[in-house]
CSV table of C-alpha atoms in Angstrom, one decimal:
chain,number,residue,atom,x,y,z
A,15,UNK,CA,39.6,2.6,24.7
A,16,UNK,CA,37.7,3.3,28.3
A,17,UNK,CA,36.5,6.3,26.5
A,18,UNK,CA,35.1,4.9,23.1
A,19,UNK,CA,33.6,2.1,25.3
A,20,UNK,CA,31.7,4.7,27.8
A,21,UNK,CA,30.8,6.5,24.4
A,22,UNK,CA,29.2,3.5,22.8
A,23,UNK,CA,27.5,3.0,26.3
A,24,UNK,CA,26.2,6.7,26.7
A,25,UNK,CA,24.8,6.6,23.0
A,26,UNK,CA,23.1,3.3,23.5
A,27,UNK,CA,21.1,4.4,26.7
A,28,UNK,CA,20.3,7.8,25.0
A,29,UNK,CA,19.1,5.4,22.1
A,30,UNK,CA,17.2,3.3,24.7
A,31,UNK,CA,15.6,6.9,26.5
A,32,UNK,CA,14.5,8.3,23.1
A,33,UNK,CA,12.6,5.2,22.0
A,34,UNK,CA,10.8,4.8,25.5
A,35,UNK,CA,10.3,8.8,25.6
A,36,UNK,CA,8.8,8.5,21.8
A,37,UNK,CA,6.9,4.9,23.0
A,38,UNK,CA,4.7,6.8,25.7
A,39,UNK,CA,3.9,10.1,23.3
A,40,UNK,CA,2.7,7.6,20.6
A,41,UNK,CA,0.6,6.1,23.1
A,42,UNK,CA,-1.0,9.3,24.3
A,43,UNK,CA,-1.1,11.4,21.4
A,44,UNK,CA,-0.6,9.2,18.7
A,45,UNK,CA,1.9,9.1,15.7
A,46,UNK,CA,1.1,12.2,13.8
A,47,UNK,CA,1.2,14.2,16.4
A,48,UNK,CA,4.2,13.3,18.4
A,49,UNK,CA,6.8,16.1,17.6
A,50,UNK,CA,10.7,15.1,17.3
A,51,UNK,CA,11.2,18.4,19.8
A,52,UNK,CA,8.4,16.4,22.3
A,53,UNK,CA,10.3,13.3,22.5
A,54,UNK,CA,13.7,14.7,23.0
A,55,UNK,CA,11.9,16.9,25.8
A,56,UNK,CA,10.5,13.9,27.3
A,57,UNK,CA,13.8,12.2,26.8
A,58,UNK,CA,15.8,14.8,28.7
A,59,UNK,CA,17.9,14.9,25.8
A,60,UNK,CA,18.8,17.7,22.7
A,61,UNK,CA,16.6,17.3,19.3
A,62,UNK,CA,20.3,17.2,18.3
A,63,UNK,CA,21.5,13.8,20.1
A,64,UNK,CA,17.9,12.1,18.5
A,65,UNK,CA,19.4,13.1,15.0
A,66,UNK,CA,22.5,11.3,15.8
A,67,UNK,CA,20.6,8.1,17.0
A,68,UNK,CA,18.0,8.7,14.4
A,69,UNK,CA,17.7,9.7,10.8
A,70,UNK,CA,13.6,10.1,11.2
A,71,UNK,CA,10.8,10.4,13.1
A,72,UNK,CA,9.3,7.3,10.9
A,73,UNK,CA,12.5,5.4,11.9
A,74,UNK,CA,11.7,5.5,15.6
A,75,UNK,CA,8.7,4.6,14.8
A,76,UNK,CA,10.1,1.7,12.9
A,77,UNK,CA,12.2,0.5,15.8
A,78,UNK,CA,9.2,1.4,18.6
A,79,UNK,CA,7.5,-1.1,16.7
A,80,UNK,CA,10.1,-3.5,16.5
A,81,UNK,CA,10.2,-3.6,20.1
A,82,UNK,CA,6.6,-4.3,20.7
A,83,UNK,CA,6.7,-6.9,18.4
A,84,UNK,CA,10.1,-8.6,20.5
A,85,UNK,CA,7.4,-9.1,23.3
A,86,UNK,CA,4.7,-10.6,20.8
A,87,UNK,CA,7.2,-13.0,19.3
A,88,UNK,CA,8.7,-14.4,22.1
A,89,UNK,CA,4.9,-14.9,23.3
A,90,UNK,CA,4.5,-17.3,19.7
A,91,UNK,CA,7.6,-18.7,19.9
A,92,UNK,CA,6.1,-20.6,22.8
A,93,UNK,CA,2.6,-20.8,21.8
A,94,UNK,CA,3.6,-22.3,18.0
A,95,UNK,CA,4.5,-26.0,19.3
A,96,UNK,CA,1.1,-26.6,20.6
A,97,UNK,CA,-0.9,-25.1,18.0
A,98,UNK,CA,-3.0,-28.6,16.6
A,99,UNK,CA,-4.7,-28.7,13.6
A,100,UNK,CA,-4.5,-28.1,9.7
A,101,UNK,CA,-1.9,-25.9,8.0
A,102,UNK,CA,-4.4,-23.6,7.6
A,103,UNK,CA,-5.8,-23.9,11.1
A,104,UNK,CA,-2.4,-23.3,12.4
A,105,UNK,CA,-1.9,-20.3,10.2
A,106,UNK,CA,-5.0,-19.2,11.5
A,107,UNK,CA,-4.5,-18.8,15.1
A,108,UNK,CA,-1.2,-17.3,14.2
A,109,UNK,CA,-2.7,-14.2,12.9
A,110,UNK,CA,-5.8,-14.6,15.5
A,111,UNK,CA,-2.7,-13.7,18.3
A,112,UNK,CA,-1.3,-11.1,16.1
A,113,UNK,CA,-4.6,-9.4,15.7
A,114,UNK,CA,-5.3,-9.6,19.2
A,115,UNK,CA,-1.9,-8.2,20.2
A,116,UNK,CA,-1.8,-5.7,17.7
A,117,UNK,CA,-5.9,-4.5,18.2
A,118,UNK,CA,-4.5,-2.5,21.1
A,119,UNK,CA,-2.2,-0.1,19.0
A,120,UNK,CA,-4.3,0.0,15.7
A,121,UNK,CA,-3.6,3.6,15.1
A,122,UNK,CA,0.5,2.9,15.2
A,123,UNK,CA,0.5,-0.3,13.4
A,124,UNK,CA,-1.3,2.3,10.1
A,125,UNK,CA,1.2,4.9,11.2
A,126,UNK,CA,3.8,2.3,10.8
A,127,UNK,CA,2.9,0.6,7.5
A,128,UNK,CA,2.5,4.3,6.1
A,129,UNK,CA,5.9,5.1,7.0
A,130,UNK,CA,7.1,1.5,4.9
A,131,UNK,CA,6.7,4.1,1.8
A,132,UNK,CA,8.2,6.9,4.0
A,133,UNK,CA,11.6,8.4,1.6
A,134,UNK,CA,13.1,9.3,5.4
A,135,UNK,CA,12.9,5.7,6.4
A,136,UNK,CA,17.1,4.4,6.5
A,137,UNK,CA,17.2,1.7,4.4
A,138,UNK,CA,18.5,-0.7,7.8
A,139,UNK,CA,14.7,-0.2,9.2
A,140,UNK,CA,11.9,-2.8,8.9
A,141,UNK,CA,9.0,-1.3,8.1
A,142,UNK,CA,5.1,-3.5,8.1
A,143,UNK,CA,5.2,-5.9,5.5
A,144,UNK,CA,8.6,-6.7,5.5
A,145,UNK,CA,8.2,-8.5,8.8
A,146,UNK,CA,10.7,-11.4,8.5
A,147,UNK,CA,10.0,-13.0,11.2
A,148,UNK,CA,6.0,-13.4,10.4
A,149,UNK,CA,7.3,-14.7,7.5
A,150,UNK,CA,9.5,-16.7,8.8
A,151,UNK,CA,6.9,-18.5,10.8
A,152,UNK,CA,4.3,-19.1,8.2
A,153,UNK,CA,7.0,-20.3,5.6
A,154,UNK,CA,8.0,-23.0,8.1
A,155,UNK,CA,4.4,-23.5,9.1
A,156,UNK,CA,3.8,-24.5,5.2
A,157,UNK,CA,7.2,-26.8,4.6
A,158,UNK,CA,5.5,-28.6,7.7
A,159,UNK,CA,2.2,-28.9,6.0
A,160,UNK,CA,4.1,-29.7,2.5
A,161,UNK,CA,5.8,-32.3,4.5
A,162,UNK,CA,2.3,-33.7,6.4
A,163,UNK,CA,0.5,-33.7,2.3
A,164,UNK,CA,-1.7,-30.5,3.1
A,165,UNK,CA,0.0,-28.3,1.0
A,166,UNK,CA,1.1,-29.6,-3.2
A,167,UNK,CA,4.6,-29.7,-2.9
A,168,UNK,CA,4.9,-28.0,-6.8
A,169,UNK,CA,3.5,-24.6,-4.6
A,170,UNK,CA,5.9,-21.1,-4.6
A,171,UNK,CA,5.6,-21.2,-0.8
A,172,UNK,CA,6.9,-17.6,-1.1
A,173,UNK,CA,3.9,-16.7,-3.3
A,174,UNK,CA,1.9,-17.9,-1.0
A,175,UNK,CA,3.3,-15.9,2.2
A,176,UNK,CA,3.0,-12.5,-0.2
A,177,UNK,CA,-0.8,-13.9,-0.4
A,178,UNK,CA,-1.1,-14.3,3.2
A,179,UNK,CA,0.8,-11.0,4.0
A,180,UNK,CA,-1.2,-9.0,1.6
A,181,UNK,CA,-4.4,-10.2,3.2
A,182,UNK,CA,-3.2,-9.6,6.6
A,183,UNK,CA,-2.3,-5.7,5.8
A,184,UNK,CA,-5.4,-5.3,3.9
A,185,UNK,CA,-7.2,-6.5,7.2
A,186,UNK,CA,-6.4,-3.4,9.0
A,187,UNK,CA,-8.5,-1.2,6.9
A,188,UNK,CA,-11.4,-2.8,8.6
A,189,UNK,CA,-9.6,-1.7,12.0
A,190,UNK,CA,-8.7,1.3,10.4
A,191,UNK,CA,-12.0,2.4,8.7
A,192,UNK,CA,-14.7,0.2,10.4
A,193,UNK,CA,-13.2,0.1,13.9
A,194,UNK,CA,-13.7,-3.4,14.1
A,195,UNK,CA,-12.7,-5.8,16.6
A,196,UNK,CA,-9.7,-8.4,16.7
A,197,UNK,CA,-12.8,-11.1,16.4
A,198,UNK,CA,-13.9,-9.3,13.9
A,199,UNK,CA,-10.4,-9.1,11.7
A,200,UNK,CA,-9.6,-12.3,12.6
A,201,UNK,CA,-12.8,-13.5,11.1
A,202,UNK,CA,-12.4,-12.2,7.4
A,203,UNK,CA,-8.5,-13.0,7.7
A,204,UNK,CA,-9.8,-16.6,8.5
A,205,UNK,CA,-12.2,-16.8,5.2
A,206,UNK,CA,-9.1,-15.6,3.0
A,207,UNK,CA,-6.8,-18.5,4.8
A,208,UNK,CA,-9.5,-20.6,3.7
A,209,UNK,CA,-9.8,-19.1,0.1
A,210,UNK,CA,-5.9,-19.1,-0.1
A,211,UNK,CA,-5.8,-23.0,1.0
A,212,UNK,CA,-8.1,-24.5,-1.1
A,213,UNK,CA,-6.0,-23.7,-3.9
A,214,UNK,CA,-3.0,-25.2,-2.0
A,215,UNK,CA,-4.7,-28.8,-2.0
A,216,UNK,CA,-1.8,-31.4,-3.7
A,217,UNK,CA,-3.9,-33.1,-6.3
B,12,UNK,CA,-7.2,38.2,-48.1
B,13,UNK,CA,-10.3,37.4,-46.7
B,14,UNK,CA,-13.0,40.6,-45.9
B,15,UNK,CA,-13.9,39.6,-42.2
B,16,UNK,CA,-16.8,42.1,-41.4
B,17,UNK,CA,-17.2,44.1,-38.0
B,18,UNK,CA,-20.0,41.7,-36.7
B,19,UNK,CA,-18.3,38.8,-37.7
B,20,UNK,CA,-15.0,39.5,-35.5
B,21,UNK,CA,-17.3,40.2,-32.4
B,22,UNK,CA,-19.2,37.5,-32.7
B,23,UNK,CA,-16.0,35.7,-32.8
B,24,UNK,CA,-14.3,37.7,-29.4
B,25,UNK,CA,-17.3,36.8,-28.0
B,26,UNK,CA,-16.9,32.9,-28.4
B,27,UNK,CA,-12.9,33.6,-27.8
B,28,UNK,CA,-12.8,35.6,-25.0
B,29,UNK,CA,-13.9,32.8,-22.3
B,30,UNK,CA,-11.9,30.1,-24.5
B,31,UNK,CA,-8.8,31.5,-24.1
B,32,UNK,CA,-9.0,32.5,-20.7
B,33,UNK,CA,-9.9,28.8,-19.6
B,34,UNK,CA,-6.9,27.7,-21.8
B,35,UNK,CA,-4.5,30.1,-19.8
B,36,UNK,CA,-5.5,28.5,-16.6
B,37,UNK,CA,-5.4,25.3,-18.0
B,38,UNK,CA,-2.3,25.5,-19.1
B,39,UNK,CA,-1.5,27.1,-15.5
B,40,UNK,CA,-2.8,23.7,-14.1
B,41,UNK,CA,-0.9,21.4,-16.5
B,42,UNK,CA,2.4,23.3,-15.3
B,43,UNK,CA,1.5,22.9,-11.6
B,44,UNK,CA,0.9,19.2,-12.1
B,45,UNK,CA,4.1,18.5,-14.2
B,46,UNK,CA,5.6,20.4,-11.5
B,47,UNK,CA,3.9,18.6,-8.6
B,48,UNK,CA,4.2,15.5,-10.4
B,49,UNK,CA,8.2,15.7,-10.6
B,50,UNK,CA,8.8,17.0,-6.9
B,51,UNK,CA,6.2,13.9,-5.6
B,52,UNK,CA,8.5,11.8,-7.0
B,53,UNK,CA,12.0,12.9,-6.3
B,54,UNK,CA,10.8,13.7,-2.3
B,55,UNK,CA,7.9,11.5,-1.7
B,56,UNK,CA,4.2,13.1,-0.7
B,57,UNK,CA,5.8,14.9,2.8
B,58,UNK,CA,8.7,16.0,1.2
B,59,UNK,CA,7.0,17.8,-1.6
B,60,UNK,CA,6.1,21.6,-0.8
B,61,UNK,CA,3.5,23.9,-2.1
B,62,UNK,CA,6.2,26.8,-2.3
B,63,UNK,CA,8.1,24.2,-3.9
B,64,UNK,CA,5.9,22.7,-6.4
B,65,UNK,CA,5.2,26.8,-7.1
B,66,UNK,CA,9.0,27.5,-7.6
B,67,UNK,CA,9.6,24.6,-9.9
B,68,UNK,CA,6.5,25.8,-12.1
B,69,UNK,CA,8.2,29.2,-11.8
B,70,UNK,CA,5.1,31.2,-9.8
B,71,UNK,CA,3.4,32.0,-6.6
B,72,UNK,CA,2.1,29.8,-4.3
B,73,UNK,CA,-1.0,31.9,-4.5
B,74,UNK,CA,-1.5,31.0,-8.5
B,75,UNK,CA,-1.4,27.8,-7.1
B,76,UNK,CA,-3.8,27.9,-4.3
B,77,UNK,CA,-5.7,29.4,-7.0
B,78,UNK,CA,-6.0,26.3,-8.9
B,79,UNK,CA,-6.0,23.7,-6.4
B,80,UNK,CA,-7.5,24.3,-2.4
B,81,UNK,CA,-4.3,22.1,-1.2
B,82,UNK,CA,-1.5,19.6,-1.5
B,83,UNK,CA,-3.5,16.4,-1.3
B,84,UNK,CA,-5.8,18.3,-4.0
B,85,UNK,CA,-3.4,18.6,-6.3
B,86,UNK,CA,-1.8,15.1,-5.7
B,87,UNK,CA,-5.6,13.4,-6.2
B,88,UNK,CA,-5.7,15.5,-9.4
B,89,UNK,CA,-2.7,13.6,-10.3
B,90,UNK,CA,-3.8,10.0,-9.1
B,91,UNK,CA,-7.4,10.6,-11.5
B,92,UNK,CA,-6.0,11.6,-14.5
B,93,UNK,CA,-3.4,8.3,-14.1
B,94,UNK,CA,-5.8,5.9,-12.5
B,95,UNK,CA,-8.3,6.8,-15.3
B,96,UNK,CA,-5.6,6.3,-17.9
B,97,UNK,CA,-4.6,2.9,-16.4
B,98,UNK,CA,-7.8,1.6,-16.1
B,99,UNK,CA,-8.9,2.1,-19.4
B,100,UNK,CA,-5.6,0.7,-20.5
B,101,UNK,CA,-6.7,-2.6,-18.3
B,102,UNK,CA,-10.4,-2.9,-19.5
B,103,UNK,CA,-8.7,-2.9,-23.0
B,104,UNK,CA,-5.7,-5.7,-21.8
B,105,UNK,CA,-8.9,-8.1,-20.1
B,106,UNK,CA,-10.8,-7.7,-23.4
B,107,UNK,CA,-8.0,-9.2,-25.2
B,108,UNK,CA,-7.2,-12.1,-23.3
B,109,UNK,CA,-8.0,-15.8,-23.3
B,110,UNK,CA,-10.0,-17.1,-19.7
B,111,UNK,CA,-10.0,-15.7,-16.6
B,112,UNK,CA,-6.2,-16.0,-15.7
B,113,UNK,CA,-4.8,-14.8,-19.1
B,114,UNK,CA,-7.2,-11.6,-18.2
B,115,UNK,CA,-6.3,-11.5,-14.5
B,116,UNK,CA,-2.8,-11.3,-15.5
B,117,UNK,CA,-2.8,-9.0,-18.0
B,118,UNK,CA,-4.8,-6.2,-15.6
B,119,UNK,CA,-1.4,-6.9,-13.1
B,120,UNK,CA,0.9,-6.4,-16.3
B,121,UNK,CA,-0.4,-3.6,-17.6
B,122,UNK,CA,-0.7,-1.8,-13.7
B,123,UNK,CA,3.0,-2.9,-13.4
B,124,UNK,CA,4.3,-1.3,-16.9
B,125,UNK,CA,2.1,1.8,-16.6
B,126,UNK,CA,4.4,2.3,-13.4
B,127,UNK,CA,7.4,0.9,-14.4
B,128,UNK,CA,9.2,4.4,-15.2
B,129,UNK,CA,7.0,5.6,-12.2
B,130,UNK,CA,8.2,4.0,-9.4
B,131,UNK,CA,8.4,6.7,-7.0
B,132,UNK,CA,5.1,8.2,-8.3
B,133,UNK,CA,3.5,5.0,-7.0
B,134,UNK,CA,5.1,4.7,-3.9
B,135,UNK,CA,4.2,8.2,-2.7
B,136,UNK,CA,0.5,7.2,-3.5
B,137,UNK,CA,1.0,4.0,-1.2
B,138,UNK,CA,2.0,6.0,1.5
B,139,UNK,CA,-1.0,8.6,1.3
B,140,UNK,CA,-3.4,5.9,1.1
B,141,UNK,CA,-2.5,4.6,4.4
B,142,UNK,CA,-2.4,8.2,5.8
B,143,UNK,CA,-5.5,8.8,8.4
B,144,UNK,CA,-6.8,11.6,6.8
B,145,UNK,CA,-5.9,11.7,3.2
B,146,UNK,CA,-6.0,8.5,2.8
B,147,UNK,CA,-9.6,8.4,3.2
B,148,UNK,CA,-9.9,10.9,0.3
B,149,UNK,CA,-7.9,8.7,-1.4
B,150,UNK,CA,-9.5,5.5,-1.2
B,151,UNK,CA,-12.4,8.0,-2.9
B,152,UNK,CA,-10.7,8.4,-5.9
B,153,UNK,CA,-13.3,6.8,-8.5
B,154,UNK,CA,-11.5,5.1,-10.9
B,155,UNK,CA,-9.6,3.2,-8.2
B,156,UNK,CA,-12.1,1.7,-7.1
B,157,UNK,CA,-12.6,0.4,-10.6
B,158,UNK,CA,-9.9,-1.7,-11.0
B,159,UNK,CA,-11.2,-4.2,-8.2
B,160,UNK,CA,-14.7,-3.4,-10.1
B,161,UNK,CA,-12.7,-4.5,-13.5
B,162,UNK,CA,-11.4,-7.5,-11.5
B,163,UNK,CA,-14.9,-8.9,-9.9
B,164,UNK,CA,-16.4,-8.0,-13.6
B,165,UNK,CA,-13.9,-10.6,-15.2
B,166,UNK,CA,-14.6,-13.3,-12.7
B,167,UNK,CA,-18.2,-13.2,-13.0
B,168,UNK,CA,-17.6,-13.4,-16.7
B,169,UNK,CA,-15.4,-17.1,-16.3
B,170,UNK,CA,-18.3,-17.9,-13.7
B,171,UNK,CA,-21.1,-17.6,-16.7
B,172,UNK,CA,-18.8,-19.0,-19.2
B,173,UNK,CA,-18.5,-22.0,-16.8
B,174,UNK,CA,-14.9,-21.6,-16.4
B,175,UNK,CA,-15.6,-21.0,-13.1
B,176,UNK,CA,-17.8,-22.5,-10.8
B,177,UNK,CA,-21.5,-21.1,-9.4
B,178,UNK,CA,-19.7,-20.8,-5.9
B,179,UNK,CA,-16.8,-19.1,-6.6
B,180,UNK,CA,-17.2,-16.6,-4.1
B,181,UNK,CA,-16.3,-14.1,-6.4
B,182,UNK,CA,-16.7,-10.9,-3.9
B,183,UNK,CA,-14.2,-11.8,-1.4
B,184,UNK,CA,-11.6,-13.6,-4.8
B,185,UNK,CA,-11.9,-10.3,-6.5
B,186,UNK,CA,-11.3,-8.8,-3.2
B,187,UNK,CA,-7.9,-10.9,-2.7
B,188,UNK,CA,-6.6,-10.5,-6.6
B,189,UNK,CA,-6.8,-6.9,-5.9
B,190,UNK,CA,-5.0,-6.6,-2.6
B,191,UNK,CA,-2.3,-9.1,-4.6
B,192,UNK,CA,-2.4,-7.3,-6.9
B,193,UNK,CA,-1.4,-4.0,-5.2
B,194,UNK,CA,0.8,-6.3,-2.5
B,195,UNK,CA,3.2,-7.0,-5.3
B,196,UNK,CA,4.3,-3.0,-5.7
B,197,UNK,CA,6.4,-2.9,-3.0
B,198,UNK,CA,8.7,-5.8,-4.6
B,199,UNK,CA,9.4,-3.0,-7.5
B,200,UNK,CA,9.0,-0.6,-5.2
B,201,UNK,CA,11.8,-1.6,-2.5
B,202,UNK,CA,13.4,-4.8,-4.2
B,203,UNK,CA,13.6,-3.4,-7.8
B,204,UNK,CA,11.8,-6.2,-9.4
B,205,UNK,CA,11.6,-6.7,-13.4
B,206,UNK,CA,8.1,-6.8,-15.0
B,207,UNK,CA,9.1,-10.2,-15.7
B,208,UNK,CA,9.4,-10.7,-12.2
B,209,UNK,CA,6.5,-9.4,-11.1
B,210,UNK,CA,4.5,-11.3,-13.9
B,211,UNK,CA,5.6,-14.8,-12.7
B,212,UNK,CA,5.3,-14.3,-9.2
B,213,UNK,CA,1.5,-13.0,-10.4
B,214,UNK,CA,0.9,-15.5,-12.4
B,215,UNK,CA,1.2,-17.8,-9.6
B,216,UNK,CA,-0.8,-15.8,-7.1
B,217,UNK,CA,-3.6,-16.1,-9.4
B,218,UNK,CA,-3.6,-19.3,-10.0
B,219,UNK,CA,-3.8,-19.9,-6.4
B,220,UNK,CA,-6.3,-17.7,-6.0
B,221,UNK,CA,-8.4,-19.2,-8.5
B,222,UNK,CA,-8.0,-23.3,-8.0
B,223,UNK,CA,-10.6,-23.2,-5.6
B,224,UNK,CA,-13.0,-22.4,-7.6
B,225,UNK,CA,-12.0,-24.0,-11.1
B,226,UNK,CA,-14.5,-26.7,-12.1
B,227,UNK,CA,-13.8,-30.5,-12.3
């Protein structure tokens, strides 16, 4: 039993080495270049042992990411109670703090919603786009505003976070292909809020 | 039998000669690209090979590089022919439909059945478009770009029928039915969703998307 248990421990922490090993090399050299034989150098482990932690390079991506994000959610789990305003206002600053957390590692976060479509991907990962907890937020953020008569309560609220999703993916080819700031995503995700609210109205 | 005179079967090598040669390497392409298009879908854009797609289309690599300069060559070749196909199909679904949201749904429906069968097909494309490099090339692909074309046409049809107000903002609506649009693949994709599926949850995206800027 001592053994198994110092096993599970030993195969955690190499776990915990690759992902901070493959973290860094993202950082410096970005996604596509990262090799699996880099990381497990960096590591200080075999290309072997990452194979047994990992079935892919785009699934420690997938957890790298999933990470990062711990850190930004824990930072909106506090910010959400004080956020004043509209539905659509609320839903508004909620991307604004994604956008500004996530203008930092631009290159990654498109790494990382390529590799959603990646056939290497284990079907336990979460790639971009299936982001539970985002939608998590924004679907209680509308039952609030169904409950406060912004939103009709007749709407799919699920439709409605694919809307906001969509838009919020598609943002990132202006980071992508424009270079443009966090203001500047935040701004055309804010007209699309807008566009996607007006049609939300009760009536 | 027919007398075919001396002049009359050189003057017909002469037309010939080029004809058939194009047709051998025509058909050379077409094998590559039933090839290509078989092994992009079973392994996904990465997992497809050039001296694989050449084995399955049983011949060299270098017959292949001799038709297309690389792999994301020959996988646009593939994305033009089908995105040409579907968009035609789509200009012919809109023109058949009754106002704005009968024609907006029917460009979804008939993006969604094209692919239906081509699941994987679709969802190596997804992945390329979001590549740094190819997917820039990508995004180039002309008739692509005409489906959001298709989509802004049809709303600023509704706006001059009155269906749709002056202010509809139709740039940035045609702009969001699009990404919708393309937002709602990875349901089939990942989720395995029915067409029926996919219709309903489009049909109220759209309409969404639209009340702003009904009249009245």
């Amino acid at each position: 039993m001592a053994g198994a248990g110092l096993r599970q421990s030993q195969k955690a922490a190499t776990r915990q080495r690759v992902l901070a090993a493959a973290r860094d090399l993202f950082a410096d050299q970005g996604y596509d270049a990262a090799t699996i034989r880099q990381i497990a150098q960096r590591a200080g482990v075999s290309v072997g042992s990452v194979f047994t932690s990992f079935a892919s390079k785009g699934q420690i991506l997938s957890e790298v990411m999933q990470q990062r994000l711990d850190g930004l959610y824990a930072e909106l789990d506090g910010v959400i109670p004080h956020l004043r305003g509209s539905t659509a206002d609320r839903v508004r600053s909620m991307f604004a703090i994604h956008f500004a957390f996530e203008i930092r590692h631009v290159q990654l976060f498109l790494a990382h919603i390529a590799s959603a479509y990646d056939w290497t991907l284990a079907s336990g990962a979460l790639p971009f786009g299936r982001n539970l907890r985002l939608q998590g937020l924004l679907t209680d953020c509308l039952s609030t505003g169904v409950s406060t008569g912004d939103v009709d309560p007749a709407t799919d609220l699920q439709g409605v976070v694919d809307l906001l999703m969509a838009a919020y993916a598609w943002t990132y080819r202006l980071a992508a292909w424009e270079q443009a700031s966090a203001e500047a995503m935040t701004a055309v995700m804010d007209q699309q809020i807008g566009l996607i609210f007006a049609g939300l109205r009760p009536r | 039998m027919k007398h075919v005179s001396p002049t009359e079967v050189t003057g017909e090598a002469r037309v010939k000669g080029p004809t058939r040669r194009a047709l051998a390497k025509q058909q050379t392409r077409n094998k590559v690209i039933a090839a290509a298009r078989q092994l992009f879908s079973e392994n996904g854009y990465e997992g497809a090979t050039i001296r694989d797609i050449a084995a399955a289309a049983g011949m060299s690599t270098g017959a292949v590089f001799a038709n297309f300069s690389d792999k994301s060559d020959l996988f646009r070749e593939i994305m033009f022919s089908d995105f040409s196909k579907l968009v035609a199909e789509m200009r012919e679904a809109a023109g058949r439909a009754r106002g704005i949201e009968d024609a907006l749904l029917k460009i979804f429906s008939t993006g969604y059945a094209f692919y239906r069968t081509e699941m994987p097909l679709a969802r190596a494309a997804f992945s390329v478009s979001w590549a740094p490099q190819e997917g820039e090339l990508f995004r180039k692909i002309a008739p692509l770009a005409e489906t959001q074309q298709l989509i802004f046409e049809q709303l600023n049809l509704a706006v001059e029928r009155g269906e749709l107000g002056q202010e509809a903002e139709v740039k940035l609506r045609a702009q969001m039915l699009y990404e919708a649009y393309l937002a709602n693949y990875p349901q089939a994709i990942f989720e395995g969703w029915s067409l029926e599926a996919l219709q309903a949850r489009s049909r109220d995206q759209i309409r969404i998307l639209l009340a702003g800027a009904r009249r009245g």
